[in-house]
Short mmCIF file of C-alpha atoms in Angstrom, two decimals:
data_model
loop_
_atom_site.label_atom_id
_atom_site.label_comp_id
_atom_site.label_asym_id
_atom_site.label_seq_id
_atom_site.Cartn_x
_atom_site.Cartn_y
_atom_site.Cartn_z
CA MET A 1 0.10 -0.38 -0.22
CA LYS A 2 2.83 2.41 0.58
CA LYS A 3 4.74 1.69 -2.04
CA ILE A 4 1.30 2.70 -4.56
CA LEU A 5 0.70 5.73 -2.30
CA TRP A 6 4.65 7.01 -2.89
CA ALA A 7 4.01 6.28 -6.43
CA VAL A 8 1.14 8.32 -6.80
CA VAL A 9 2.77 10.91 -5.27
CA GLY A 10 5.93 10.59 -7.45
CA LEU A 11 3.55 10.75 -10.43
CA VAL A 12 1.67 14.06 -8.89
CA VAL A 13 5.22 15.21 -8.43
CA VAL A 14 6.38 14.87 -12.45
CA VAL A 15 3.03 15.75 -14.01
CA ALA A 16 3.31 19.32 -11.82
CA ALA A 17 6.97 19.84 -12.70
CA ALA A 18 5.54 18.49 -16.35
CA LEU A 19 2.88 21.05 -16.70
CA TRP A 20 4.82 24.61 -14.66
CA TRP A 21 7.72 23.85 -17.33
CA PHE A 22 5.29 23.40 -20.42
CA VAL A 23 3.55 27.08 -18.80
CA LEU A 24 7.13 28.68 -18.01
CA ARG A 25 8.57 27.65 -21.98
CA GLY A 26 8.36 30.55 -24.11
CA ASP A 27 6.08 32.62 -21.79
CA GLU A 28 9.13 35.15 -20.33
CA PRO A 29 8.55 39.05 -21.92
CA ALA A 30 11.19 40.50 -25.34
CA GLU A 31 14.63 41.62 -24.22
CA VAL A 32 14.57 45.56 -23.79
CA ASP A 33 14.68 47.56 -27.80
CA LEU A 34 15.07 50.48 -28.07
CA ALA A 35 13.17 50.64 -31.30
CA THR A 36 10.06 48.66 -29.38
CA ALA A 37 10.10 51.34 -27.16
CA VAL A 38 10.58 54.43 -29.17
CA ALA A 39 7.28 52.73 -30.92
CA GLN A 40 5.33 52.18 -27.99
CA LEU A 41 5.77 56.35 -27.19
CA ASP A 42 2.46 58.00 -26.94
CA GLU A 43 1.36 59.11 -30.61
CA THR A 44 1.08 62.18 -30.23
CA THR A 45 4.75 62.45 -29.49
CA THR A 46 6.67 63.91 -32.33
CA THR A 47 10.61 62.27 -33.20
CA ALA A 48 11.82 65.30 -33.56
CA GLY A 49 14.06 67.22 -30.71
CA PRO A 50 13.68 71.43 -29.15
CA ASP A 51 13.97 73.65 -31.69
CA GLU A 52 16.91 74.88 -29.94
CA ALA A 53 18.72 71.70 -29.59
CA THR A 54 17.76 71.03 -33.59
CA THR A 55 19.35 74.88 -34.35
CA THR A 56 23.07 74.69 -35.34
CA ALA A 57 25.35 77.57 -36.68
CA ALA A 58 27.29 76.78 -39.74
CA PRO A 59 30.80 76.47 -38.47
CA GLU A 60 33.23 78.74 -40.44
CA GLU A 61 35.76 77.40 -42.90
CA VAL A 62 38.66 76.03 -41.72
CA SER A 63 42.22 75.26 -43.30
CA ASP A 64 44.57 74.66 -40.24
CA GLY A 65 44.62 71.25 -40.40
CA ALA A 66 43.23 68.59 -37.80
CA ALA A 67 43.46 70.57 -34.79
CA ALA A 68 41.14 73.78 -36.36
CA VAL A 69 38.71 71.02 -37.49
CA GLU A 70 38.47 69.29 -34.18
CA GLU A 71 37.89 72.29 -32.31
CA VAL A 72 34.85 73.10 -34.88
CA ALA A 73 33.79 69.95 -34.04
CA VAL A 74 33.75 70.70 -30.48
CA GLU A 75 31.62 73.85 -30.63
CA GLU A 76 29.23 71.82 -33.03
CA ALA A 77 28.62 69.47 -30.07
CA GLU A 78 28.22 71.75 -27.75
CA VAL A 79 25.63 74.14 -29.91
CA GLU A 80 23.69 70.69 -30.58
CA LEU A 81 23.41 70.18 -27.20
CA ASP A 82 22.56 73.23 -25.72
CA GLY A 83 18.77 72.16 -25.81
CA LEU A 84 19.48 69.04 -23.92
CA ALA A 85 21.02 70.52 -21.75
CA GLY A 86 19.29 70.59 -17.88
CA VAL A 87 17.93 67.67 -15.52
CA TRP A 88 15.71 65.10 -16.85
CA THR A 89 13.40 62.81 -14.45
CA VAL A 90 12.32 59.52 -14.72
CA ASP A 91 8.54 59.74 -15.69
CA THR A 92 6.17 57.21 -14.48
CA THR A 93 3.01 58.79 -16.43
CA ILE A 94 4.08 58.35 -19.46
CA GLY A 95 2.97 54.90 -20.73
CA ASP A 96 2.19 51.49 -18.35
CA PHE A 97 3.52 49.12 -16.38
CA ASP A 98 2.20 45.71 -17.58
CA PHE A 99 4.63 42.84 -17.44
CA ASP A 100 4.24 41.51 -20.65
CA GLN A 101 4.25 44.23 -22.84
CA ALA A 102 5.53 47.69 -20.68
CA THR A 103 5.26 51.16 -22.33
CA GLY A 104 6.50 52.72 -19.75
CA SER A 105 9.62 53.08 -17.19
CA PHE A 106 10.65 49.57 -15.72
CA ALA A 107 13.72 47.88 -14.52
CA GLY A 108 14.73 44.08 -14.03
CA PHE A 109 16.21 40.80 -14.63
CA ARG A 110 16.72 37.31 -16.53
CA VAL A 111 18.12 34.76 -15.52
CA GLU A 112 18.45 31.08 -16.98
CA GLU A 113 17.48 27.86 -15.22
CA GLU A 114 17.58 24.76 -16.39
CA LEU A 115 14.28 22.52 -15.42
CA THR A 116 13.42 18.43 -14.80
CA PHE A 117 11.69 19.28 -18.26
CA GLY A 118 13.23 21.63 -19.99
CA ALA A 119 15.12 24.84 -19.64
CA THR A 120 13.45 28.32 -19.68
CA THR A 121 14.50 32.06 -18.59
CA ALA A 122 13.04 33.20 -14.99
CA VAL A 123 12.11 37.28 -15.91
CA GLY A 124 11.37 39.75 -12.88
CA ARG A 125 10.05 43.26 -13.10
CA THR A 126 9.04 46.38 -11.84
CA GLY A 127 7.89 49.99 -13.54
CA ASP A 128 8.19 51.56 -9.47
CA VAL A 129 11.63 53.46 -10.69
CA SER A 130 12.93 56.28 -10.04
CA GLY A 131 15.58 59.11 -10.72
CA ARG A 132 16.86 62.40 -12.99
CA ILE A 133 19.78 62.50 -15.13
CA GLU A 134 21.69 65.95 -15.62
CA LEU A 135 22.94 66.73 -19.00
CA GLY A 136 25.20 69.19 -20.14
CA THR A 137 26.11 70.47 -23.29
CA THR A 138 28.48 67.91 -24.56
CA ALA A 139 27.72 64.89 -21.73
CA LEU A 140 25.35 63.07 -19.30
CA GLU A 141 27.64 64.76 -16.07
CA THR A 142 25.38 62.90 -13.80
CA ALA A 143 22.83 59.73 -13.28
CA GLY A 144 20.97 58.50 -9.97
CA ILE A 145 18.42 55.90 -10.51
CA THR A 146 16.37 53.50 -7.93
CA VAL A 147 14.82 50.73 -8.48
CA ASP A 148 12.14 49.46 -5.53
CA MET A 149 12.64 45.79 -5.37
CA THR A 150 9.77 44.97 -2.88
CA THR A 151 7.07 45.25 -6.12
CA ILE A 152 9.11 42.62 -8.55
CA THR A 153 6.72 40.15 -10.06
CA THR A 154 7.90 37.39 -12.12
CA ASN A 155 6.51 35.43 -15.05
CA GLU A 156 5.68 32.89 -12.41
CA SER A 157 3.93 33.52 -9.83
CA LEU A 158 5.34 31.01 -7.40
CA ARG A 159 9.07 32.36 -8.00
CA ASP A 160 7.67 35.82 -6.41
CA GLY A 161 8.33 35.26 -2.59
CA PRO A 162 11.38 33.43 -3.59
CA THR A 163 13.06 35.64 -5.19
CA ARG A 164 11.92 38.95 -3.12
CA ARG A 165 13.18 36.77 -0.07
CA ALA A 166 16.69 35.63 -1.97
CA LEU A 167 16.99 40.41 -2.69
CA ALA A 168 16.05 40.18 1.48
CA THR A 169 13.85 42.86 0.30
CA GLY A 170 12.15 43.15 3.32
CA GLU A 171 16.09 44.57 4.55
CA PHE A 172 17.11 46.26 1.26
CA PRO A 173 13.84 47.49 -0.46
CA THR A 174 15.42 49.88 -2.81
CA ALA A 175 18.64 49.03 -5.23
CA THR A 176 20.34 51.81 -7.01
CA PHE A 177 22.83 52.88 -9.70
CA THR A 178 24.68 56.33 -9.33
CA LEU A 179 26.92 56.96 -12.40
CA THR A 180 30.11 57.64 -11.49
CA GLU A 181 31.92 58.69 -14.41
CA PRO A 182 30.40 61.76 -16.74
CA VAL A 183 29.58 60.65 -20.80
CA SER A 184 30.63 62.23 -23.67
CA LEU A 185 27.37 62.35 -26.13
CA PRO A 186 27.68 62.78 -29.93
CA ALA A 187 26.27 66.22 -31.48
CA HIS A 188 23.45 64.58 -33.54
CA ALA A 189 21.85 63.27 -29.72
CA ALA A 190 19.54 65.85 -29.51
CA ASP A 191 18.02 65.80 -33.69
CA GLY A 192 16.46 62.68 -32.91
CA THR A 193 18.89 59.94 -34.03
CA ALA A 194 19.22 57.09 -31.90
CA PHE A 195 23.03 55.89 -29.88
CA SER A 196 24.41 53.66 -27.55
CA PHE A 197 27.07 54.65 -24.88
CA GLU A 198 28.12 53.04 -21.65
CA ALA A 199 27.11 54.27 -18.25
CA VAL A 200 30.15 53.51 -16.22
CA GLY A 201 28.37 53.57 -12.14
CA ASP A 202 27.87 51.62 -8.26
CA LEU A 203 25.10 49.01 -9.02
CA THR A 204 24.31 48.38 -5.43
CA ILE A 205 22.00 45.97 -4.46
CA LYS A 206 20.87 44.15 -1.32
CA GLY A 207 23.49 46.26 0.23
CA ALA A 208 26.10 45.50 -1.63
CA THR A 209 27.93 48.03 -4.09
CA ASN A 210 30.08 46.90 -6.81
CA ARG A 211 31.05 48.28 -10.02
CA ALA A 212 28.64 48.01 -13.35
CA VAL A 213 28.55 49.12 -17.13
CA PHE A 214 25.58 49.02 -18.65
CA ALA A 215 25.45 49.20 -22.08
CA LEU A 216 22.74 51.45 -23.31
CA ASP A 217 20.80 53.14 -26.18
CA ALA A 218 18.58 56.37 -26.59
CA GLN A 219 16.55 58.12 -28.50
CA LEU A 220 15.34 61.77 -28.03
CA VAL A 221 11.64 61.59 -29.07
CA GLY A 222 9.77 64.57 -28.89
CA ASP A 223 10.21 65.56 -25.49
CA VAL A 224 11.02 62.73 -24.11
CA ILE A 225 14.31 60.52 -23.99
CA ALA A 226 14.14 56.43 -24.04
CA VAL A 227 16.96 54.93 -22.40
CA VAL A 228 17.24 51.00 -22.83
CA GLY A 229 20.27 48.87 -21.79
CA SER A 230 21.52 46.03 -19.78
CA THR A 231 24.46 44.64 -17.65
CA GLU A 232 25.35 41.41 -16.52
CA VAL A 233 25.94 40.97 -12.37
CA ARG A 234 27.23 38.12 -10.76
CA PHE A 235 25.01 36.63 -7.67
CA GLU A 236 27.80 36.27 -5.30
CA ASP A 237 28.93 39.50 -5.72
CA TYR A 238 25.82 40.79 -3.86
CA GLY A 239 25.53 38.35 -1.95
CA VAL A 240 22.29 36.81 -3.51
CA GLN A 241 21.94 33.15 -3.68
CA ALA A 242 19.80 32.00 -5.96
CA PRO A 243 16.11 30.59 -5.43
CA SER A 244 15.60 26.81 -5.46
CA ALA A 245 13.17 24.25 -6.21
CA PRO A 246 12.18 20.25 -6.60
CA ILE A 247 12.04 20.27 -10.32
CA VAL A 248 14.95 23.24 -10.47
CA VAL A 249 18.39 21.19 -11.43
CA SER A 250 20.43 24.34 -11.65
CA VAL A 251 20.23 28.57 -11.67
CA GLU A 252 23.05 29.82 -13.80
CA ASP A 253 25.39 32.23 -11.21
CA HIS A 254 24.68 34.87 -12.98
CA GLY A 255 22.18 37.20 -14.07
CA ILE A 256 21.07 40.30 -16.78
CA ILE A 257 19.50 43.19 -15.25
CA GLU A 258 17.34 45.20 -17.70
CA LEU A 259 16.10 49.04 -17.82
CA GLN A 260 13.61 51.14 -20.14
CA LEU A 261 13.15 54.38 -18.66
CA LEU A 262 11.84 57.68 -20.03
CA PHE A 263 13.10 60.83 -19.31
CA THR A 264 11.28 63.96 -19.50
CA ARG A 265 11.66 67.81 -17.97
#
């Protein structure tokens, strides 16, 4: 009788695991993408930048060699970016945060898992993001982003609790990123042309701070600056132990932090 009982229990576990994998397989939202973020912005937002940002002064002719050419290029950049200079803040009123098709600002993670019945990607996200950046005439001078870790949800509700416990959100409710090195921006940043750059700074998760480099793509869309990007982190660097479950064979020791941020002035 006991053998039959254990056989039934084992069968139930196997079936449940199989169903969980089939439910999870391929259900993760797509990775952040600048073209998608821009397309999702309100239809009334134009793709032209501020008038003052698209007005450039015609450079005088130069014939003094490479040094003179470089000087003119710098002057053009200052003119181009002058209209963007100032403080921009994360605007959470634009779009909506929906886990599958988020149209607003959000931050989250991606981690590869190997389950008993196959591989899947665990994705967590939250729309509770705040922060600001300061642009000068030629560069991104400062940036600070804060993420509410207590509201992270995943593509499987069974993961939500273990994920928050692994991140100790009760003790460390927020994660932050602070830019530590100014980032030079191209002159065309103000004319609505997409551009890429790297942001180096201090990333703090679960009370631990490490240097992080975010690979970012950005574009000015009307009066909004859309920024998307990601960085890879190792869990042990932040004192995070990946959650486990009976059907989880293994979880990678690293993951991807991704973000989509919409800034306005």
